[in-house]
């Protein structure tokens, strides 16, 4: 079984993104009945992702590339549980890659960095541009943001 181990932080200084090229993403949620089913269009690629319930920092995750046209059709016609739009930037730091999401539309102003880890105990470097950790705050899950369409206070 595929497992995602992820920590999530608010970004306090977006200057770290200067000169980087991001990927525009639109993602929508198709189902949430103990397993979240998400469709994503990232640039010119489509993905279907299934995510289990989070336990600590870990959860089951299964992601499959699908034809772009299929992802676009799912996003347009079946993402009834909400959607988010963002630009994602990837920042390598040592053996890790931080994915920084700059949200758009109703969530404009929210910038979140996620880092996937090989184990829950793996150290995360202290970086000047990272703010508060929100890994365990469900309000910062993309699936929750898609529904609320508001930046958590």
mmCIF file of N, CA, C and O in Angstrom, residues 3-4 11 14-15 28 50 61 64 80 92 105 111 119 152-153:
data_model
loop_
_atom_site.group_PDB
_atom_site.id
_atom_site.type_symbol
_atom_site.label_atom_id
_atom_site.label_comp_id
_atom_site.label_asym_id
_atom_site.label_seq_id
_atom_site.Cartn_x
_atom_site.Cartn_y
_atom_site.Cartn_z
ATOM 1 N N UNK A 3 1.883 4.912 0.975
ATOM 2 C CA UNK A 3 1.657 5.751 2.143
ATOM 3 C C UNK A 3 2.270 7.116 1.926
ATOM 4 O O UNK A 3 3.412 7.233 1.496
ATOM 5 N N UNK A 4 1.491 8.148 2.228
ATOM 6 C CA UNK A 4 1.972 9.524 2.182
ATOM 7 C C UNK A 4 2.238 9.962 3.619
ATOM 8 O O UNK A 4 1.368 9.838 4.484
ATOM 9 N N UNK A 11 3.623 29.659 4.858
ATOM 10 C CA UNK A 11 4.825 30.300 4.336
ATOM 11 C C UNK A 11 4.800 31.755 4.780
ATOM 12 O O UNK A 11 3.841 32.474 4.507
ATOM 13 N N UNK A 14 7.371 34.822 0.922
ATOM 14 C CA UNK A 14 7.267 34.282 -0.438
ATOM 15 C C UNK A 14 8.433 34.711 -1.330
ATOM 16 O O UNK A 14 8.487 34.306 -2.492
ATOM 17 N N UNK A 15 9.386 35.465 -0.806
ATOM 18 C CA UNK A 15 10.560 35.840 -1.594
ATOM 19 C C UNK A 15 11.326 34.598 -2.050
ATOM 20 O O UNK A 15 12.027 34.645 -3.065
ATOM 21 N N UNK A 28 -10.341 19.187 -7.923
ATOM 22 C CA UNK A 28 -11.693 19.104 -7.393
ATOM 23 C C UNK A 28 -11.902 17.776 -6.711
ATOM 24 O O UNK A 28 -11.176 16.810 -6.962
ATOM 25 N N UNK A 50 -6.645 8.965 -4.680
ATOM 26 C CA UNK A 50 -7.470 8.479 -3.583
ATOM 27 C C UNK A 50 -6.643 8.560 -2.309
ATOM 28 O O UNK A 50 -5.497 8.081 -2.283
ATOM 29 N N UNK A 61 -2.296 6.638 0.194
ATOM 30 C CA UNK A 61 -2.490 7.492 -0.972
ATOM 31 C C UNK A 61 -2.202 6.684 -2.233
ATOM 32 O O UNK A 61 -1.185 6.013 -2.320
ATOM 33 N N UNK A 64 -2.893 8.162 -9.769
ATOM 34 C CA UNK A 64 -2.793 7.607 -11.105
ATOM 35 C C UNK A 64 -2.887 8.726 -12.127
ATOM 36 O O UNK A 64 -3.773 9.578 -12.044
ATOM 37 N N UNK A 80 -18.226 17.936 -7.353
ATOM 38 C CA UNK A 80 -19.317 18.586 -6.620
ATOM 39 C C UNK A 80 -18.974 18.909 -5.169
ATOM 40 O O UNK A 80 -19.718 19.622 -4.514
ATOM 41 N N UNK A 92 13.810 22.220 -3.826
ATOM 42 C CA UNK A 92 14.616 21.163 -3.220
ATOM 43 C C UNK A 92 15.417 21.723 -2.042
ATOM 44 O O UNK A 92 16.001 22.802 -2.133
ATOM 45 N N UNK A 105 -7.976 32.793 -6.404
ATOM 46 C CA UNK A 105 -9.409 33.082 -6.278
ATOM 47 C C UNK A 105 -9.788 33.354 -4.822
ATOM 48 O O UNK A 105 -9.143 34.164 -4.175
ATOM 49 N N UNK A 111 -0.643 30.803 1.388
ATOM 50 C CA UNK A 111 0.529 30.148 0.819
ATOM 51 C C UNK A 111 0.972 29.081 1.807
ATOM 52 O O UNK A 111 1.253 29.373 2.969
ATOM 53 N N UNK A 119 9.789 8.912 6.609
ATOM 54 C CA UNK A 119 9.256 8.391 7.871
ATOM 55 C C UNK A 119 8.689 9.567 8.665
ATOM 56 O O UNK A 119 9.059 10.723 8.423
ATOM 57 N N UNK A 152 -8.383 29.866 6.763
ATOM 58 C CA UNK A 152 -8.596 29.706 8.212
ATOM 59 C C UNK A 152 -8.021 30.892 8.989
ATOM 60 O O UNK A 152 -6.962 31.416 8.634
ATOM 61 N N UNK A 153 -8.739 31.299 10.027
ATOM 62 C CA UNK A 153 -8.294 32.426 10.851
ATOM 63 C C UNK A 153 -7.239 31.997 11.853
ATOM 64 O O UNK A 153 -7.168 30.907 12.296
#
